[in-house]
CSV table of C-alpha atoms in Angstrom, one decimal:
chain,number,residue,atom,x,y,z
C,1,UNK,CA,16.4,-4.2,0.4
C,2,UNK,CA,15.9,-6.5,-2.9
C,3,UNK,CA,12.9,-6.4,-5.4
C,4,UNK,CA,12.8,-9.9,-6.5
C,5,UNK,CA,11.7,-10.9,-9.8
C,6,UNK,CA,9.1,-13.3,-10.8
C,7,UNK,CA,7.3,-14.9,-13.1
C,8,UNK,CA,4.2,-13.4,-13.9
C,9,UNK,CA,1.1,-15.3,-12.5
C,10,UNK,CA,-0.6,-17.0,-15.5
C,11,UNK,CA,-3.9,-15.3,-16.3
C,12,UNK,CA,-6.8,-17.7,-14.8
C,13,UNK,CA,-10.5,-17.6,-15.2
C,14,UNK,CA,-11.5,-17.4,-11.1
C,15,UNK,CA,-14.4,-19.4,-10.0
C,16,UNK,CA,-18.2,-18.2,-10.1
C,17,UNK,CA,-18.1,-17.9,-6.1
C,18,UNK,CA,-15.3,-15.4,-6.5
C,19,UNK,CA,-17.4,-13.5,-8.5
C,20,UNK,CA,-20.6,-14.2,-6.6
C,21,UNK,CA,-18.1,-12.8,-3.4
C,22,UNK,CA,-17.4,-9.6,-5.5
C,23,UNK,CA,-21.0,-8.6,-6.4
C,24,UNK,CA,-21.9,-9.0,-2.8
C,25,UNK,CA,-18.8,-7.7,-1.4
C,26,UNK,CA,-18.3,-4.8,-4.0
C,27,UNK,CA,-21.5,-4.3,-6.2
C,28,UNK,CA,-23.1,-6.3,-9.7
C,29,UNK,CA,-21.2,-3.6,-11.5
C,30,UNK,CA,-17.7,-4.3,-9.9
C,31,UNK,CA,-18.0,-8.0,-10.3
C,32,UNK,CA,-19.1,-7.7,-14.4
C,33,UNK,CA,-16.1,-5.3,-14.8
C,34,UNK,CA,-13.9,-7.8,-12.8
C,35,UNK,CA,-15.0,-10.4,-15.2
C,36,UNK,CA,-13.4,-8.3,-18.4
C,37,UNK,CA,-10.1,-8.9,-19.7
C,38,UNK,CA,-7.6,-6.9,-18.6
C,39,UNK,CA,-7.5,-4.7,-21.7
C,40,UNK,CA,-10.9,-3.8,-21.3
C,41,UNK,CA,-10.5,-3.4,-18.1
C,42,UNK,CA,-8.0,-0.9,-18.7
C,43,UNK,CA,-9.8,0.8,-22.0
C,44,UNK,CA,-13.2,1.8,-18.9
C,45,UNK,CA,-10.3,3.3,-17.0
C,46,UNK,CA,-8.7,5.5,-19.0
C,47,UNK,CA,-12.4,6.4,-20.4
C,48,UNK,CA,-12.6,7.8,-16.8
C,49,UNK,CA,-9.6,9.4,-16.5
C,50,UNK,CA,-10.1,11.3,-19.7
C,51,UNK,CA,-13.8,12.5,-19.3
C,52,UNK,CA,-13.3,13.4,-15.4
C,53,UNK,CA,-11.0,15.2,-13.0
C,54,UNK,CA,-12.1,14.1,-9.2
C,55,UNK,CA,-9.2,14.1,-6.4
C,56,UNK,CA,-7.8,10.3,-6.3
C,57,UNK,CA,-8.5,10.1,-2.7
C,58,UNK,CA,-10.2,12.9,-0.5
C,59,UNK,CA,-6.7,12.5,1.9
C,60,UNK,CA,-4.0,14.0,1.7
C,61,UNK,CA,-2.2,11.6,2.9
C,62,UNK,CA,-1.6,8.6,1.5
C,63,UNK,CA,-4.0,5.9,2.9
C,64,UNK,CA,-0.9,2.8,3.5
C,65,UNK,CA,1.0,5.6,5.6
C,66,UNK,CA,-2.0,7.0,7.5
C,67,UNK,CA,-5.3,5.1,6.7
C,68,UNK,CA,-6.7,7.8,5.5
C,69,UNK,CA,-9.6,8.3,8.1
C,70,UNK,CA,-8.4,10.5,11.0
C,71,UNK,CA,-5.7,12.7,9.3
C,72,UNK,CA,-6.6,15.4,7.4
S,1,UNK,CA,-0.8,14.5,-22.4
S,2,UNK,CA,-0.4,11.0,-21.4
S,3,UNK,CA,-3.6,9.8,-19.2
S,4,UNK,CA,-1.9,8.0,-16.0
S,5,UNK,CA,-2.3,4.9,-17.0
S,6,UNK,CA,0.4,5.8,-19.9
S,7,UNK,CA,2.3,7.3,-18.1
S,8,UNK,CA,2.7,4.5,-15.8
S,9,UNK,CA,3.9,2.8,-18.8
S,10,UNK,CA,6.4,5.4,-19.3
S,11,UNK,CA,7.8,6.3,-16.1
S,12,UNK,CA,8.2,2.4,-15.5
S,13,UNK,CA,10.1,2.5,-18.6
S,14,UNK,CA,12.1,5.0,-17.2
S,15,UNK,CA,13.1,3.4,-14.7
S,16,UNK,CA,13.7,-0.1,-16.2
S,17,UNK,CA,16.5,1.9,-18.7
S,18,UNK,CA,18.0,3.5,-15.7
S,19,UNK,CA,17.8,0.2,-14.0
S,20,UNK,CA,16.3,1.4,-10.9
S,21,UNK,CA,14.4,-1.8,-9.6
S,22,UNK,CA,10.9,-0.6,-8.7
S,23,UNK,CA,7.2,-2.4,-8.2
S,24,UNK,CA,3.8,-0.7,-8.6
S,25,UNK,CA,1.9,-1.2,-5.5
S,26,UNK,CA,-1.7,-0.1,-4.1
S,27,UNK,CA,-4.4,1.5,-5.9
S,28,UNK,CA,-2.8,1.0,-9.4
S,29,UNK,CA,-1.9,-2.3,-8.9
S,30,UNK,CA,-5.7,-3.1,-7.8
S,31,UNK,CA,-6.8,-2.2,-11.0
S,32,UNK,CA,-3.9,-4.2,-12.7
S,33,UNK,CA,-5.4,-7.4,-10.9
S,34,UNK,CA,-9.2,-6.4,-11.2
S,35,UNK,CA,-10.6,-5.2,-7.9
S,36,UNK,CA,-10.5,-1.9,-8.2
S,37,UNK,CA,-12.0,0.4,-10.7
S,38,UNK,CA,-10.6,3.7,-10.3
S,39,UNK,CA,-7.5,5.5,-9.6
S,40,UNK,CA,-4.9,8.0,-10.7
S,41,UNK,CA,-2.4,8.1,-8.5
S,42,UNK,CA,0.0,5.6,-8.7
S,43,UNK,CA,2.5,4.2,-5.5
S,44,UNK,CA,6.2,2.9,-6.2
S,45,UNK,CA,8.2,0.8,-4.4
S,46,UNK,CA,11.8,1.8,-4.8
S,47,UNK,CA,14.8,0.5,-2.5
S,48,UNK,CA,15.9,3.4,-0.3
S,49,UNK,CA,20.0,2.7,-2.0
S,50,UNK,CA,18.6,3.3,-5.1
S,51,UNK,CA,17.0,6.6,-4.5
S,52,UNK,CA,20.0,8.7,-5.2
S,53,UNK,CA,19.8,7.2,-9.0
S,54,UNK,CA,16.0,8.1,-9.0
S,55,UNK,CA,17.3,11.8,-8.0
S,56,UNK,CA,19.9,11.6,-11.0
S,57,UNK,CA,17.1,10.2,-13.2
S,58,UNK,CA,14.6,13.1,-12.3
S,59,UNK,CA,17.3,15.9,-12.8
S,60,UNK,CA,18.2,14.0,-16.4
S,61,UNK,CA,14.6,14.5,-17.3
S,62,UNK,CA,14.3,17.7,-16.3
S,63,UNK,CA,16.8,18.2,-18.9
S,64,UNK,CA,15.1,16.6,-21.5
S,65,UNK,CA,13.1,17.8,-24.5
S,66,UNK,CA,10.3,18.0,-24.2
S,67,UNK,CA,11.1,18.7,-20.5
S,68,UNK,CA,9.9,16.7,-17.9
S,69,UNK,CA,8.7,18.5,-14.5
S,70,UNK,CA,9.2,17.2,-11.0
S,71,UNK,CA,8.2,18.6,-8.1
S,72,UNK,CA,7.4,17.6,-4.1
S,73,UNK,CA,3.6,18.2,-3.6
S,74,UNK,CA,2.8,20.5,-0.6
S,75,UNK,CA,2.1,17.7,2.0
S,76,UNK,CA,5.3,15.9,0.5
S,77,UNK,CA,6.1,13.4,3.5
S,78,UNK,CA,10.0,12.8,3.8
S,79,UNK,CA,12.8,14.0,1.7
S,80,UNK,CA,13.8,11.0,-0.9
S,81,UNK,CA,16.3,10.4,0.9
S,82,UNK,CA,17.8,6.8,2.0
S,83,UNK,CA,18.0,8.4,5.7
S,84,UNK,CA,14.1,8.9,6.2
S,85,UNK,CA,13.2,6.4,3.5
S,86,UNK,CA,15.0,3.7,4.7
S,87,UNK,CA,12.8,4.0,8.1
S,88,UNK,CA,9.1,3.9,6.2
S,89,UNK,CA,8.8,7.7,5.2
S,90,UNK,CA,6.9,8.1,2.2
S,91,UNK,CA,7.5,11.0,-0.3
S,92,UNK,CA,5.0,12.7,-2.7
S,93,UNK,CA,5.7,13.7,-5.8
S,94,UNK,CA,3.8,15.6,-8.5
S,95,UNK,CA,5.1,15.0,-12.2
S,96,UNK,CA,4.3,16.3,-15.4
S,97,UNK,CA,6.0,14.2,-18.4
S,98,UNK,CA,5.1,17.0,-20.9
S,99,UNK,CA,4.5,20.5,-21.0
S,100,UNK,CA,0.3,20.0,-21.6
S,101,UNK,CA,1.0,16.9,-19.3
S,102,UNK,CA,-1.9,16.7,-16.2
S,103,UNK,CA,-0.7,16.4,-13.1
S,104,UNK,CA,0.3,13.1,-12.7
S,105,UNK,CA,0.7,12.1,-8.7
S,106,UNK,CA,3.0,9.1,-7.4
S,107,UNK,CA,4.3,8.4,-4.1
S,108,UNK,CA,7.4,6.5,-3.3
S,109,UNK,CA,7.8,4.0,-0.4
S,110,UNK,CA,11.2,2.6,0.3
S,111,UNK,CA,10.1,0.4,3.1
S,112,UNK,CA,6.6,0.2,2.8
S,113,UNK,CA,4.2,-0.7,5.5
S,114,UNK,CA,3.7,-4.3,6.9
S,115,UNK,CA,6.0,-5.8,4.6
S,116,UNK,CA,8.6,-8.1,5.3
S,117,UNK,CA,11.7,-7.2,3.0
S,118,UNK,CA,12.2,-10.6,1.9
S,119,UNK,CA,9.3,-11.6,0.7
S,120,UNK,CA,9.1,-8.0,-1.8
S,121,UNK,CA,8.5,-9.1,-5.6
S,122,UNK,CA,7.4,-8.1,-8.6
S,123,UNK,CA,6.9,-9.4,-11.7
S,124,UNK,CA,8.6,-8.5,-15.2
S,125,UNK,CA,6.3,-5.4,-15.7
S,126,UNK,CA,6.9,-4.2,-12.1
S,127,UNK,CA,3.6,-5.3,-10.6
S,128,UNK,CA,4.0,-5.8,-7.1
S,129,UNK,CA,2.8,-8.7,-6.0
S,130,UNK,CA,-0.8,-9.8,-4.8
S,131,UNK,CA,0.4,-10.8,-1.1
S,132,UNK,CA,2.5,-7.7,-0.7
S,133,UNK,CA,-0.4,-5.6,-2.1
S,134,UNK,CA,-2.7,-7.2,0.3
S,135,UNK,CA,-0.7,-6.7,3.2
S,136,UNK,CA,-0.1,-2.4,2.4
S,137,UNK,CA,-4.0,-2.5,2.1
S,138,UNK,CA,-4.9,-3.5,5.8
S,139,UNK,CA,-4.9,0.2,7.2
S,140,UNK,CA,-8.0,1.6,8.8
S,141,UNK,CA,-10.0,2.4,5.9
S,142,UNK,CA,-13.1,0.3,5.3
S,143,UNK,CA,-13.4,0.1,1.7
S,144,UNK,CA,-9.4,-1.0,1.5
S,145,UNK,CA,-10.3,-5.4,3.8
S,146,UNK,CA,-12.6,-5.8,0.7
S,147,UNK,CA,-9.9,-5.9,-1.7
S,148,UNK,CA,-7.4,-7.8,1.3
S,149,UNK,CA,-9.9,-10.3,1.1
S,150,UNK,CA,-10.4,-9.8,-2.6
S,151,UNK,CA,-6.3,-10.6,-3.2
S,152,UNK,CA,-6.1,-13.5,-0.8
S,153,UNK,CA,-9.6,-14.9,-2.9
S,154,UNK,CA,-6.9,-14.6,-5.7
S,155,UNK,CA,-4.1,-16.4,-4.5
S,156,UNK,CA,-5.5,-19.3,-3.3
S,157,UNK,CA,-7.3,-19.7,-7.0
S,158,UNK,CA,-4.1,-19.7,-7.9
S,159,UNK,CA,-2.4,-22.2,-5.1
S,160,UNK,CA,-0.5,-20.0,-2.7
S,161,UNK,CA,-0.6,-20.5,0.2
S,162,UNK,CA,-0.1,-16.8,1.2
S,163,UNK,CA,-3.9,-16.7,0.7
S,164,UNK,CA,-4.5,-17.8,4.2
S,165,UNK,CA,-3.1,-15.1,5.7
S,166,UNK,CA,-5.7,-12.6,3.6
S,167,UNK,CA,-8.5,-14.5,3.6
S,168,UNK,CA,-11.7,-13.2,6.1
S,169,UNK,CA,-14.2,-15.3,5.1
S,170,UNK,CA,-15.0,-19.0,6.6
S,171,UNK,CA,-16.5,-20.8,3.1
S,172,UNK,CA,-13.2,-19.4,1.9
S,173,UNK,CA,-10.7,-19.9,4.3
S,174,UNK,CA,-11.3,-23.7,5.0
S,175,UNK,CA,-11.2,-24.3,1.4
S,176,UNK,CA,-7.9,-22.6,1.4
S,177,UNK,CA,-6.9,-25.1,4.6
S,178,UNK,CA,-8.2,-27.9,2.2
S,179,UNK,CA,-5.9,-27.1,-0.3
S,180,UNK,CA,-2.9,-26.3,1.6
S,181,UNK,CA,0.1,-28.8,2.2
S,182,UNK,CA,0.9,-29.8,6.1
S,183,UNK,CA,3.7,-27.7,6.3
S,184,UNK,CA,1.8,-24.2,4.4
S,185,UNK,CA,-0.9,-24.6,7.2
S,186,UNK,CA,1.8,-25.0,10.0
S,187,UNK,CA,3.6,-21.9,8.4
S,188,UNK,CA,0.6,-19.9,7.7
S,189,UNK,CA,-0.5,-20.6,11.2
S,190,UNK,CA,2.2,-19.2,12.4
S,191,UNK,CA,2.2,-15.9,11.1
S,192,UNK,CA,-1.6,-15.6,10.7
S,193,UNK,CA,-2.7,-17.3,14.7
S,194,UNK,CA,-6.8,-17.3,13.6
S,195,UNK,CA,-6.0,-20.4,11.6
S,196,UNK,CA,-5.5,-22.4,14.6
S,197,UNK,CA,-9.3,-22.6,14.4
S,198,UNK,CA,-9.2,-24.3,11.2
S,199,UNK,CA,-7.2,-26.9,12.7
S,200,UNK,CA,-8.6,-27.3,16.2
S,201,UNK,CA,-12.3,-27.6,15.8
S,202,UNK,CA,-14.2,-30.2,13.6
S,203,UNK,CA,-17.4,-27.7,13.3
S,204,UNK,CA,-16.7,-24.0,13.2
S,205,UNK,CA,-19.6,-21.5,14.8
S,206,UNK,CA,-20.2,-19.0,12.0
S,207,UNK,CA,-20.3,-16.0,14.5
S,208,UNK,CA,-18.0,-17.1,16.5
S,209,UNK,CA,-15.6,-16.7,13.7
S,210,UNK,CA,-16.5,-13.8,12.8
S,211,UNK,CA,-16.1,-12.3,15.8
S,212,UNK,CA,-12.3,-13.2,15.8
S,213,UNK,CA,-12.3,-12.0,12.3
S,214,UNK,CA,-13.2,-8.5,13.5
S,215,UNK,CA,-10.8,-8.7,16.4
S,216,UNK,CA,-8.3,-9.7,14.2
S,217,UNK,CA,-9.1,-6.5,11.8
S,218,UNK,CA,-9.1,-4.5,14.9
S,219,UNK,CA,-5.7,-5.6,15.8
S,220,UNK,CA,-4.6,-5.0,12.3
S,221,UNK,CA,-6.2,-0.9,12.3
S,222,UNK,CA,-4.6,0.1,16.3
S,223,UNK,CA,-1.4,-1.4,15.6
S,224,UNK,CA,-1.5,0.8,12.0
S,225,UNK,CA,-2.6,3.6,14.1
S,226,UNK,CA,0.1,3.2,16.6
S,227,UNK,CA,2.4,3.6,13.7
S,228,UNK,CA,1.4,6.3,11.6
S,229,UNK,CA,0.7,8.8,14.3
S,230,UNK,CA,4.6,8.3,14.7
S,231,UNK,CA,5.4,9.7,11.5
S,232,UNK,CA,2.2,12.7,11.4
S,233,UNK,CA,3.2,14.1,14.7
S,234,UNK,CA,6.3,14.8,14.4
S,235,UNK,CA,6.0,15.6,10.3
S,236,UNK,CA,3.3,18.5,10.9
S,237,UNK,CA,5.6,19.3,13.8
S,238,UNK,CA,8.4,19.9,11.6
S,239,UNK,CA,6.1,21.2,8.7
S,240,UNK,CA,4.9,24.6,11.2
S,241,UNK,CA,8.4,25.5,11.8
S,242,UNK,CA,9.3,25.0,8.5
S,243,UNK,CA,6.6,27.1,7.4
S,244,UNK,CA,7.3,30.1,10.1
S,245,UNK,CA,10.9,31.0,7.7
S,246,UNK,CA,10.9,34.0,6.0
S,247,UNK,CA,9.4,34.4,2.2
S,248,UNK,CA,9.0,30.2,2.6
S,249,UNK,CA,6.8,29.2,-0.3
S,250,UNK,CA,6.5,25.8,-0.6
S,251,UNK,CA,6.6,23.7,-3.3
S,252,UNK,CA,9.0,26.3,-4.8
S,253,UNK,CA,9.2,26.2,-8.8
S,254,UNK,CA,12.9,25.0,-8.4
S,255,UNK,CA,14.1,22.6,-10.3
S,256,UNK,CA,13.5,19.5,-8.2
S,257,UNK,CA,17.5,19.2,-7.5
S,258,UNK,CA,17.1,22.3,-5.7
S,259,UNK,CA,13.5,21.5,-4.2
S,260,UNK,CA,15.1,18.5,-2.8
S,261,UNK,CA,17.8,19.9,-1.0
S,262,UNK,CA,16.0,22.9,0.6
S,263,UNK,CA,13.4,20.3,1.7
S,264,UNK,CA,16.6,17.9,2.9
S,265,UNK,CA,17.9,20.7,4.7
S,266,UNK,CA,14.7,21.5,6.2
S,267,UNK,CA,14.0,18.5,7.6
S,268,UNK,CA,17.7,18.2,8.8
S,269,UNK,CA,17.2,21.8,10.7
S,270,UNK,CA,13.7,21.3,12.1
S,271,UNK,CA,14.6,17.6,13.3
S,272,UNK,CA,12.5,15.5,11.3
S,273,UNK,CA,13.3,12.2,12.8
S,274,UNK,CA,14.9,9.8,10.3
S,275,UNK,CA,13.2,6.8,12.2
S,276,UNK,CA,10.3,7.8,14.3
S,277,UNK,CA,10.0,4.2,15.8
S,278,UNK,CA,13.3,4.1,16.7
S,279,UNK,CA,13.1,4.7,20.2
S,280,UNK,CA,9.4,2.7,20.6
S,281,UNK,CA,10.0,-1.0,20.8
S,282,UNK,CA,7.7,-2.2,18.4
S,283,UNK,CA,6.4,-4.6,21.5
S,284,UNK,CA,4.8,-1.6,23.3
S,285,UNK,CA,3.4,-0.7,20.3
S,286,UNK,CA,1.5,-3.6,20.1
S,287,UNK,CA,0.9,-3.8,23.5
S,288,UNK,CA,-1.3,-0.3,23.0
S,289,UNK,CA,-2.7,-1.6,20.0
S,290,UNK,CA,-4.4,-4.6,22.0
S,291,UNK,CA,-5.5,-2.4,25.1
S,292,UNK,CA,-7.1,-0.3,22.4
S,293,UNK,CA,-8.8,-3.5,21.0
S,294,UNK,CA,-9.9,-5.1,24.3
S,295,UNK,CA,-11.4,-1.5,25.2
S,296,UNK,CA,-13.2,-1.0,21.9
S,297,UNK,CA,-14.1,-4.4,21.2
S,298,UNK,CA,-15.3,-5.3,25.2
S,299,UNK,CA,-12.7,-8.4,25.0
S,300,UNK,CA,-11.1,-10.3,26.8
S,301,UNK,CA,-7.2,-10.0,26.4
S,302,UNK,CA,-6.8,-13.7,26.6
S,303,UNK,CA,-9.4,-13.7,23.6
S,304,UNK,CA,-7.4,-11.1,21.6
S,305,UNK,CA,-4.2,-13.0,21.9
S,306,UNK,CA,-5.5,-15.7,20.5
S,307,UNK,CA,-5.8,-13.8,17.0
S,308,UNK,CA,-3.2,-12.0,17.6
S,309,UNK,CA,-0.5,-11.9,15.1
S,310,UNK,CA,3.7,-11.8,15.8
S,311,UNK,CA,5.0,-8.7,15.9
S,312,UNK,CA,7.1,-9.4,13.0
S,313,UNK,CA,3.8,-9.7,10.6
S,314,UNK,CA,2.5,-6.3,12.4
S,315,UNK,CA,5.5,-4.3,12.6
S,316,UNK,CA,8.2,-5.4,10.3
């Protein structure tokens, strides 16, 4: 198995109805923390990471083996 | 202590000077493209001929100063080893890059789920990308078709074509069609068999379509089903007669050299199966994927294969 290479995707500004999509879909706070650059995006995370310690993910599992939902 | 978005950056690194090709998938890489807020753990990608250099690169670092640590985590999946990983094992690692380090969690796929190995890429920073992150994402957890949707909303803003095969949503889907080239819709069609609504009918019913959405979703969650329970049965099989030798403690404080080939040699001497679906045509798979659908759903069969996907998208 090969990992190709490629370019990177050029950083675009996505339309208002892929935001609108993502506040209904996800929450008003996803979609104005979508709408950061990806720096800042990245600044809010780490914030998390350093003022909390909660489990990734309740399974134990990883959820793209097992889904997550049935296994314990 | 390096939080884990450092040492993402570091471990990548790591791997780019050993020269061990790798791309950051799932959780991590939903952040990296702005749908998801939160994670720590982070998933690699890593061909399964390349994990013996990943072993060699863990026991260098090991060696290191300051030290690294690297350990399997207690529910550690498959040995990382090309014999299991080759065949979609995952394995769980926990690392610590310093001695104050936290915990910092990755698993490692070598053939990971629903992806077709020729279309893996990544791009210079070892993103995986958006199609192939889309596709791990359709297992049978709710919160994950947000984000498929999410990534094929993505693509098509950026002109590919791949986001036909992601998108769930009509307003979205037949401005993807719109956009597409003869020949995309003919090969999206193919691999993605929904689309043929798209083309066949001049005025789409809303709930109509989304019904087929849903039985498509369906599909998508028994066939995952259908495939994972052949790598947890026989795994916590092997795991309770592992766990019945005497003194076992598990993970051991070993280096992981040593970690890794009591845990090889476990799963050699308790029969792990290298490839679970190796005696399962994938076919039959499918075919109890689809029962399960028609059942649940109260379809029709002929109405389920008409959404229904080629093996080769479902199973690889």
């Amino acid at each position: 198995m090969k990992i190709r290479i490629v370019p990177p995707e050029p950083e675009i500004e996505y339309s208002e109805d892929y935001y609108e999509w993502m506040a209904r879909a996800m929450g008003e706070e996803k979609a104005a923390w979508a709408r950061l650059p990806r720096e800042e995006r990245e600044k809010e995370l780490t914030w998390y990471h350093e003022n909390f310690n909660t489990p990734d993910d309740l399974a134990v599992w990883p959820p793209e083996l097992d889904g997550g939902k049935y296994n314990p | 202590m390096s939080t884990p978005l450092e040492f993402l950056k570091i471990f990548a690194g790591q791997l780019q000077q050993a020269e061990i090709p790798f791309a950051i998938t799932s959780g991590m890489a939903c952040v990296h493209y702005g749908l998801q807020q939160i994670t720590k753990d982070s998933d690699w990608i890593i061909p399964a001929e390349d994990l013996g250099r990943l072993r060699e690169l863990f026991t260098r670092l090991e060696g290191d100063l300051p030290p690294w640590r690297i350990s399997y985590r207690q529910i550690c999946g498959a040995p990382l080893e090309a014999e299991f990983m080759a065949h979609g094992w995952t394995s769980h690692l926990s690392v610590w890059d310093s001695a104050g380090s936290v915990e910092h969690k990755v698993d490692i796929f070598s053939k990971p789920p629903r992806v077709r190995s020729e279309e893996l890429q990544m791009d210079a920073e070892g993103w995986a990308s958006r199609h192939i992150v889309a596709q791990m994402k359709r297992t049978d957890r709710d919160k994950d078709w947000p984000i498929v949707h999410g990534l094929g909303q993505q693509l098509s803003e950026h002109q590919r074509p791949e986001g036909l095969l992601h998108l769930a949503e009509l307003n979205a889907l037949l401005a993807a069609w719109k956009a597409a080239t003869q020949q995309e819709r003919e090969q999206m069609t193919a691999r993605r068999p929904l689309l043929r609504m798209l083309a066949d009918r001049s005025e789409i019913d809303p709930l109509y379509f989304e019904r087929r959405i849903l039985l498509e979703r369906l599909i998508w969650e028994r066939v995952n089903e259908q495939r994972h329970t052949r790598y947890t049965r026989p795994w916590r099989r092997f795991y309770r007669s592992w766990r019945q030798e005497l003194d076992w403690e598990w993970p051991s404080s070993e280096a992981f050299t040593a970690q890794h080939q009591r845990l090889l040699g476990a799963a050699r001497g308790y029969g792990l199966p290298p490839d679970p679906l190796a005696d399962t045509p994938k076919e039959a798979l499918v075919e109890t994927a689809v029962a399960a659908v028609c059942q649940v759903a109260a379809a029709a069969k002929q109405e389920v294969a008409e959404v229904l996907p080629p093996v080769y998208e479902l199973l690889p």
